[in-house]
Tab-separated table of C-alpha atoms and ligand atoms in Angstrom:
chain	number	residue	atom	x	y	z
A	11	UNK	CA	14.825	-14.301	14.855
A	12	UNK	CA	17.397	-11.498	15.619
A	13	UNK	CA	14.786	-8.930	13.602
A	14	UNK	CA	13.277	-5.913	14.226
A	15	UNK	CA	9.388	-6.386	14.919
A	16	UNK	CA	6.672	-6.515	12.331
A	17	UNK	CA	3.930	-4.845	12.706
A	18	UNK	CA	0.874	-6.537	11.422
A	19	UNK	CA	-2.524	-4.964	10.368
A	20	UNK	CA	-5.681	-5.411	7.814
A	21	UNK	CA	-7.734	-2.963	5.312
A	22	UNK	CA	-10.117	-1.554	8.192
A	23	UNK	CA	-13.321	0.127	6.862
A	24	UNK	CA	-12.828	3.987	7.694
A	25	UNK	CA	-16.576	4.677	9.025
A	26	UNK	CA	-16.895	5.945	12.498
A	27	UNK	CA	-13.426	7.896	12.434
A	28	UNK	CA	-10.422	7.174	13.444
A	29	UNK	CA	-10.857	5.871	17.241
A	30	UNK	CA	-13.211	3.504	15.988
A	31	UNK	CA	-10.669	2.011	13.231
A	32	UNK	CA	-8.161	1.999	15.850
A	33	UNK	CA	-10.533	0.092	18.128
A	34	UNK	CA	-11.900	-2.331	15.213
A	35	UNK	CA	-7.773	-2.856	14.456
A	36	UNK	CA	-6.619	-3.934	17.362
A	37	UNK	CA	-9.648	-6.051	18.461
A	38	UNK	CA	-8.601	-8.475	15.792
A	39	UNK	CA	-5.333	-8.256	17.217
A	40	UNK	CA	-3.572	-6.019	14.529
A	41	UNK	CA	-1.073	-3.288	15.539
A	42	UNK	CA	-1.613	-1.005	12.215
A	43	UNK	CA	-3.654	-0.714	9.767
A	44	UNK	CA	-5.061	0.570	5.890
A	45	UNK	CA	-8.055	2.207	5.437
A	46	UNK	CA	-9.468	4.280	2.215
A	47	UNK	CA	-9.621	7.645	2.446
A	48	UNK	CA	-12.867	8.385	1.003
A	49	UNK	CA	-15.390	5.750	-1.148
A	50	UNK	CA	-12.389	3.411	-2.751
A	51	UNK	CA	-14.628	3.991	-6.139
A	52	UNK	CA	-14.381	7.348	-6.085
A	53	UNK	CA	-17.007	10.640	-4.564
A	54	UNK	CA	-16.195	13.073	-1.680
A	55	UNK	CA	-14.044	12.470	0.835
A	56	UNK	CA	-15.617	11.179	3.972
A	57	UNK	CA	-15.446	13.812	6.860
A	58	UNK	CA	-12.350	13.552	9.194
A	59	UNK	CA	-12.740	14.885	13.049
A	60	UNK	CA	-9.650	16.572	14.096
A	61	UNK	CA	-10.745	15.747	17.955
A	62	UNK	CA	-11.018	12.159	16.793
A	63	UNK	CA	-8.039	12.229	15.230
A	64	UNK	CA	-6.194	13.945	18.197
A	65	UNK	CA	-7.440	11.870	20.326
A	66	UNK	CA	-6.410	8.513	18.000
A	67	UNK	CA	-2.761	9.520	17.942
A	68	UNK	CA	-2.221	9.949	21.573
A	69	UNK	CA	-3.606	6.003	21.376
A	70	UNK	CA	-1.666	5.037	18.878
A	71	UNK	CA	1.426	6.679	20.277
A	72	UNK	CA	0.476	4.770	23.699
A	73	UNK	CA	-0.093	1.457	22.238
A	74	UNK	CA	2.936	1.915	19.845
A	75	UNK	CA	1.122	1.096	16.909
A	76	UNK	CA	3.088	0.987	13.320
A	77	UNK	CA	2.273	3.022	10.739
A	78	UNK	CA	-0.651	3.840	8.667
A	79	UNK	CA	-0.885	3.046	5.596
A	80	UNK	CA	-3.900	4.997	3.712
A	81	UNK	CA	-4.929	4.427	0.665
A	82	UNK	CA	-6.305	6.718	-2.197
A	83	UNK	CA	-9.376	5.392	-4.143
A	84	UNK	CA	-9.093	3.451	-6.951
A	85	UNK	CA	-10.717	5.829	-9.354
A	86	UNK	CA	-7.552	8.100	-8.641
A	87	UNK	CA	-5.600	7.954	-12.439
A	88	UNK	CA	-3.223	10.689	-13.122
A	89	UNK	CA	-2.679	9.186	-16.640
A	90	UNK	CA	-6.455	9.056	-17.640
A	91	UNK	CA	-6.859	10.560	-21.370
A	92	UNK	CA	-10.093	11.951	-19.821
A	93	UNK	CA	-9.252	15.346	-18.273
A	94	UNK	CA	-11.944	15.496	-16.058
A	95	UNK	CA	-10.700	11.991	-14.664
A	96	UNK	CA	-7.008	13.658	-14.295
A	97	UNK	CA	-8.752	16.410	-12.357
A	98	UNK	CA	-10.356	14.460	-9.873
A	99	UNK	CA	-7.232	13.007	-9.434
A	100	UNK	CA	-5.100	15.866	-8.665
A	101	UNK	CA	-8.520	17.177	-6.405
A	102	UNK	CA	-8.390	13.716	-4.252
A	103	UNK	CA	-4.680	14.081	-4.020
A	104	UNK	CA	-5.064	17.133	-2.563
A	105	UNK	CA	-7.767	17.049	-0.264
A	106	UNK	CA	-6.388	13.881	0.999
A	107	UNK	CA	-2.855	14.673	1.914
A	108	UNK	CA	-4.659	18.245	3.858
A	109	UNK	CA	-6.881	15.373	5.742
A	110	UNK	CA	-3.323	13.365	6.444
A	111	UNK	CA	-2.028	16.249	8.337
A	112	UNK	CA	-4.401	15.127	11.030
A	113	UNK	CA	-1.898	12.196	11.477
A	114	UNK	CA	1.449	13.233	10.711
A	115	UNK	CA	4.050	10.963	9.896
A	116	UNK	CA	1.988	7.799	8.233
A	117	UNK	CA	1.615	6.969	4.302
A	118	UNK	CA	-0.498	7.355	1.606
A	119	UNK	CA	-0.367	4.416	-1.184
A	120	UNK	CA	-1.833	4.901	-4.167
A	121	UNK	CA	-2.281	3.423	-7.727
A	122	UNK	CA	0.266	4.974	-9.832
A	123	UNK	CA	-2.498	5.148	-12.629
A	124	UNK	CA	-3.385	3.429	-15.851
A	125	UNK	CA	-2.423	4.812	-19.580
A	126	UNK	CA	-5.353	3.798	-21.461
A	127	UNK	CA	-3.435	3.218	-24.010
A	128	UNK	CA	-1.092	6.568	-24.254
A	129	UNK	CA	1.834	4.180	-23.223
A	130	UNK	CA	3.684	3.597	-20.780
A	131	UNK	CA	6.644	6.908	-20.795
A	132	UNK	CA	3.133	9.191	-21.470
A	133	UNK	CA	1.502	7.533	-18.304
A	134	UNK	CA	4.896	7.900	-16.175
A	135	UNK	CA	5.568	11.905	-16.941
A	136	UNK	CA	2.103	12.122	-15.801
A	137	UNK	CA	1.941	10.785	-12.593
A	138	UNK	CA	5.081	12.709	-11.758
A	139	UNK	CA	3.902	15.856	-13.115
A	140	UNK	CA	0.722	15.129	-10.358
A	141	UNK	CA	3.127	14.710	-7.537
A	142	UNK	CA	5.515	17.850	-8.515
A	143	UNK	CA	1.644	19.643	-8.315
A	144	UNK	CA	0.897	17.854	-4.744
A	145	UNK	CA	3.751	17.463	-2.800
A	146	UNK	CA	5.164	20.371	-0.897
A	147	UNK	CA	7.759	20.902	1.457
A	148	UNK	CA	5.528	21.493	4.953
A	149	UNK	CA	3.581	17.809	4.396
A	150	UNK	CA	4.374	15.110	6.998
A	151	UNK	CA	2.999	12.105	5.149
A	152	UNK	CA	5.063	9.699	3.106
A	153	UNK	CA	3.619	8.917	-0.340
A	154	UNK	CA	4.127	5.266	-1.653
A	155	UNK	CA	3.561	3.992	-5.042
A	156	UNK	CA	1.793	0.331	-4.829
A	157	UNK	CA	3.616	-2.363	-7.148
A	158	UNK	CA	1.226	-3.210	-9.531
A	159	UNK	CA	0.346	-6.825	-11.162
A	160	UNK	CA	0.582	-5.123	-15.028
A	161	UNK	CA	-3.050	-5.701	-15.073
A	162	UNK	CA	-4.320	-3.750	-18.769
A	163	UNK	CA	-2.762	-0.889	-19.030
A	164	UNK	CA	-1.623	-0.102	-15.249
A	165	UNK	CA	1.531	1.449	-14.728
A	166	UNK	CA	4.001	0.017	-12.365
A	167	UNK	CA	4.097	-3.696	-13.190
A	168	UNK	CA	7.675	-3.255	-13.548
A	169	UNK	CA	10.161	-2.162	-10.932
A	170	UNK	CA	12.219	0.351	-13.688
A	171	UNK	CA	8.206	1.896	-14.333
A	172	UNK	CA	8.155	2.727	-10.296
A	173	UNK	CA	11.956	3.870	-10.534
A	174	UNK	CA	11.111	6.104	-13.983
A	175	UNK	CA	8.159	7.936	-11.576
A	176	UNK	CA	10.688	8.223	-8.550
A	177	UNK	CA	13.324	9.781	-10.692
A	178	UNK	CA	10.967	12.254	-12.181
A	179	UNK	CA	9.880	13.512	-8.842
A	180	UNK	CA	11.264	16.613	-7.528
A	181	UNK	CA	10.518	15.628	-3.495
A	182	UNK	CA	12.440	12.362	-3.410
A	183	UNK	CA	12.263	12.630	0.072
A	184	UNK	CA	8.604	12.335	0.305
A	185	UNK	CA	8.330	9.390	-1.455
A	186	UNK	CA	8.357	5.425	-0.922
A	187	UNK	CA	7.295	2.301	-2.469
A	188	UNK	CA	4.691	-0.249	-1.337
A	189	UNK	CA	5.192	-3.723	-2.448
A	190	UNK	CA	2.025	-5.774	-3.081
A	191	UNK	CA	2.711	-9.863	-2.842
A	192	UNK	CA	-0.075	-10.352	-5.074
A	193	UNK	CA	0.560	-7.948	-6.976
A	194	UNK	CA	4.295	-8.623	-8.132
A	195	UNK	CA	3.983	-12.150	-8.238
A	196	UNK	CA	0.868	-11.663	-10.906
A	197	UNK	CA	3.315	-9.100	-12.580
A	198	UNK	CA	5.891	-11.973	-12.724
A	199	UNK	CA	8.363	-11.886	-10.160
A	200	UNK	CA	8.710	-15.491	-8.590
A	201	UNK	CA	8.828	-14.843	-4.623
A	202	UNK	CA	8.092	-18.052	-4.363
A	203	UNK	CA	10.989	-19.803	-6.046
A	204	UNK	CA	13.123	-16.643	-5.957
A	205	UNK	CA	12.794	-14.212	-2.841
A	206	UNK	CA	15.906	-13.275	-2.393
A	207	UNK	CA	16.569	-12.776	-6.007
A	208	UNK	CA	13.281	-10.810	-6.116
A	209	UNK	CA	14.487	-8.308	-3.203
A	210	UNK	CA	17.479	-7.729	-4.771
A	211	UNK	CA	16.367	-7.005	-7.744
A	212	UNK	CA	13.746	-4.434	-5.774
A	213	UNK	CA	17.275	-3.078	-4.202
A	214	UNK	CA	18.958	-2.885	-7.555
A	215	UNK	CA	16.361	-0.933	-9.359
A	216	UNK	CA	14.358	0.680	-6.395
A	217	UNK	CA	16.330	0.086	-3.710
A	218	UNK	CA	15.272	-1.134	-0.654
A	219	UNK	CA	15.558	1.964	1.477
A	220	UNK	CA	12.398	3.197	-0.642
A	221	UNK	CA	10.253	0.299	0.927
A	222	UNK	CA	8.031	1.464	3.536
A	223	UNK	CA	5.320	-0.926	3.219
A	224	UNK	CA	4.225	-4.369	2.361
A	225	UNK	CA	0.336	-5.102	0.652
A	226	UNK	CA	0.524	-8.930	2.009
A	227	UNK	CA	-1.627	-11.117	-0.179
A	228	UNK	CA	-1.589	-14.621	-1.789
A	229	UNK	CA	-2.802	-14.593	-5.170
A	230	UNK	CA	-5.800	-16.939	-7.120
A	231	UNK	CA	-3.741	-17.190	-10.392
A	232	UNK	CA	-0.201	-18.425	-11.642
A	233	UNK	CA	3.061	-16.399	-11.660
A	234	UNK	CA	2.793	-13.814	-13.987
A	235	UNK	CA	-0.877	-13.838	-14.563
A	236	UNK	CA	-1.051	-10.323	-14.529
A	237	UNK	CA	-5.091	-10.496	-12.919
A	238	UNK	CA	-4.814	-9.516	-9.819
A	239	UNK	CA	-7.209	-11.562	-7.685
A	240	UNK	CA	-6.230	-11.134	-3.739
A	241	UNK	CA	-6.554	-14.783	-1.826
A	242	UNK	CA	-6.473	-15.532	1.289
A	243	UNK	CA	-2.763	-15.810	2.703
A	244	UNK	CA	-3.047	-20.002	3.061
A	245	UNK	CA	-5.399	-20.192	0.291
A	246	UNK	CA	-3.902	-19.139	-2.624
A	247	UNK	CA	-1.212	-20.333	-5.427
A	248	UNK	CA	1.517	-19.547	-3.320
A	249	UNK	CA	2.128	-21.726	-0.511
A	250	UNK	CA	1.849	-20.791	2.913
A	251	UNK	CA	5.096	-20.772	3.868
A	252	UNK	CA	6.161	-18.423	0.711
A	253	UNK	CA	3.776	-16.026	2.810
A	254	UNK	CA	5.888	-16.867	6.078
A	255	UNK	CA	9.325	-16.469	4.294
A	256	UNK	CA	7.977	-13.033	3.357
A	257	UNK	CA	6.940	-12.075	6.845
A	258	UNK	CA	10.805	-13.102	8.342
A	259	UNK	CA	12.440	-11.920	5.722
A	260	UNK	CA	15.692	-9.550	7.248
A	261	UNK	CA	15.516	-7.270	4.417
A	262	UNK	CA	12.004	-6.583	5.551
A	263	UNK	CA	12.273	-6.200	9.340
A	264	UNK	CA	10.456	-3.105	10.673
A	265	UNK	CA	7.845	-2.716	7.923
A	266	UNK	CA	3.772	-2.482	8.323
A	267	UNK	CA	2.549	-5.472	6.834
A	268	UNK	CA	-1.120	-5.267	5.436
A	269	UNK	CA	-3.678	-7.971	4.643
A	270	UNK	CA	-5.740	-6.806	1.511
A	271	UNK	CA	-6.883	-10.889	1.885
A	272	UNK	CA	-10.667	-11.889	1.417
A	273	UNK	CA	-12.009	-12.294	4.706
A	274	UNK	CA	-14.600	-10.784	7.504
A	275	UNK	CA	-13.386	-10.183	10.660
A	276	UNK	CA	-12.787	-13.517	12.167
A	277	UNK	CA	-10.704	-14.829	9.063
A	278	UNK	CA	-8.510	-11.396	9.714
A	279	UNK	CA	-8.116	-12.217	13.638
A	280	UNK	CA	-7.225	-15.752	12.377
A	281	UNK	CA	-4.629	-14.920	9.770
A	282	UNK	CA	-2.820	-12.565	12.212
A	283	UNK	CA	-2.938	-14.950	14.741
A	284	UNK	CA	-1.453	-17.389	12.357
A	285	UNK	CA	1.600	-14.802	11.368
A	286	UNK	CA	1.967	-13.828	15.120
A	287	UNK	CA	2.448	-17.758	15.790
A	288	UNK	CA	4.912	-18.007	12.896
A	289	UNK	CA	6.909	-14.842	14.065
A	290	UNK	CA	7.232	-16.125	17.914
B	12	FE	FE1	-3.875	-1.146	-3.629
B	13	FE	FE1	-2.444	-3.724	-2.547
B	14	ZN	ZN1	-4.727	-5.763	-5.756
C-alpha cells in the first residue's frame, strides 16, 4: 500500500500516570492509545503528574507515537433534563481539557449526550451550548464527537445529528469527529457491504477532513441494531476482513486507530499483531 501509516493502539487503563500507560501501550505492541480521564462512570478526576506527563511526551515524541485519544466518562450528558447531571458535565469538561494541557496537541472524544426524551434539536443546542462554554481560544487539544449506534435516546446516530452540533459550534477549529465501527454499523450504515458508500456519505455530510480518529470494533448484533455491544475484531457480525478493509482504507490513512474490543492484554497484543500482519 502507497498509504500513510496507521497508527494502532487499545483503551489502556489510566492508573499509574502517564509513563506507565505509555509503557503498558507499547508492550502490547501499540503505538497510541485511549484512556479515560477519570472513573468512565463518573467521580473526580484521577490526579495527573505534570513531571509524569513531561516526562511521557518527550517519550512519545521519541518513539513517534500517534495521537491520544482520551476519552470523557460516560456519565458526561450535556442534554440530561437533570441539571445537576448537565453540571457535572460542563465541571468534567472543564477540568479535563485544564488536565489535557499537560499533553498538548492530542484529543478528547466524548459522548455527545443523550436527550432523555427532550428530542433530538433540544439535545443538539445543548451540547453546543456546552462547547461554546468550554472551548477557548488558548486550548491545544482537539475535541471529537464519537459516532454513536442511536442506542435510546443518544444523540449522534446520524451523521446530519454530528454535523447539526458542528455547525452550532463557534470554535470549528477545535473540533473533529471520531468514528466508532461498532457504533455506525449498529446505527445502520453497512461498512460491510458499502464502505466506500459509507465514507462518502461521512464526506458529504461531515466531511472527511473532520475525522481524526477511528473507535475500531466489530459488533455482536446485525446492521442497524442500534445496541451497541463491542466484539472482538474477528469475532463479531462483521467479517474479518470488513475490519481489514477499514484499516487500508486510503481515505483513512494517517488516523489513530483504537480497539475498544473485549479482551485482556494478550487478546490486545494478538489483535494488533494481526492488523500489523495485514498492513505489511
Ligand atoms: Fe466511546
Ligand atoms: Fe467508541
Ligand atoms: Zn460503544
Amino acid at each position: 500500500m502507497s498509504t500513510q501509516k496507521i497508527y494502532i493502539g487499545y483503551h489502556v487503563s489510566a492508573s499509574g500516570g502517564y509513563m506507565a500507560m505509555g509503557g503498558r501501550a507499547a508492550a502490547l505492541g501499540a503505538d497510541t492509545f485511549a484512556f479515560f480521564t477519570r472513573n468512565p462512570r463518573g467521580g473526580a478526576a484521577a490526579r495527573a503528574d505534570p513531571e509524569d506527563a513531561a516526562a511521557f511526551r518527550a517519550w512519545a515524541e521519541e518513539r513517534a507515537l500517534g495521537p491520544l485519544v482520551a476519552h470523557a466518562p460516560y456519565t458526561l450528558n450535556p442534554c440530561s433534563d437533570k441539571e445537576n447531571v448537565r453540571e457535572f458535565a460542563k465541571l468534567a469538561f472543564t477540568e479535563d481539557l485544564e488536565r489535557m494541557e499537560l499533553t498538548p496537541g492530542n484529543y478528547y472524544n466524548f459522548h455527545p449526550g443523550s436527550h432523555v426524551g427532550q428530542g433530538v434539536s433540544a439535545g443538539i443546542e445543548a451540547i453546543a451550548a456546552l462547547l461554546n462554554e468550554v472551548l477557548s481560544p488558548e486550548m491545544h487539544t482537539t475535541v471529537l464527537l464519537e459516532t454513536m449506534a442511536g442506542k435510546g435516546s443518544e444523540v449522534g446516530g446520524r451523521f446530519e445529528e454530528l454535523r447539526a452540533i458542528l455547525d452550532a459550534v463557534e470554535r470549528q477549529e477545535k473540533m473533529g469527529v471520531c468514528l466508532d465501527t461498532c457504533h455506525i454499523w449498529d446505527g445502520g450504515y453497512d461498512i460491510e457491504n458499502d464502505l466506500d458508500g459509507v465514507l462518502s456519505e461521512f464526506d458529504r455530510v461531515i466531511g472527511l477532513g473532520r475525522l481524526r480518529a477511528v473507535h475500531l470494533n466489530n459488533s455482536m448484533n446485525p446492521c442497524g441494531s442500534r445496541k451497541d455491544r463491542h466484539a472482538r475484531l474477528r469475532e463479531g457480525r462483521m467479517a474479518p476482513e470488513t475490519i481489514l478493509r477499514v484499516v487500508n482504507h486510503p481515505a483513512l490513512s494517517g488516523l489513530p486507530f483504537i480497539l475498544e474490543t473485549p479482551n485482556d492484554d494478550r487478546g490486545y497484543a494478538d489483535e494488533i499483531a494481526w492488523l500489523r500482519a495485514a498492513l505489511g
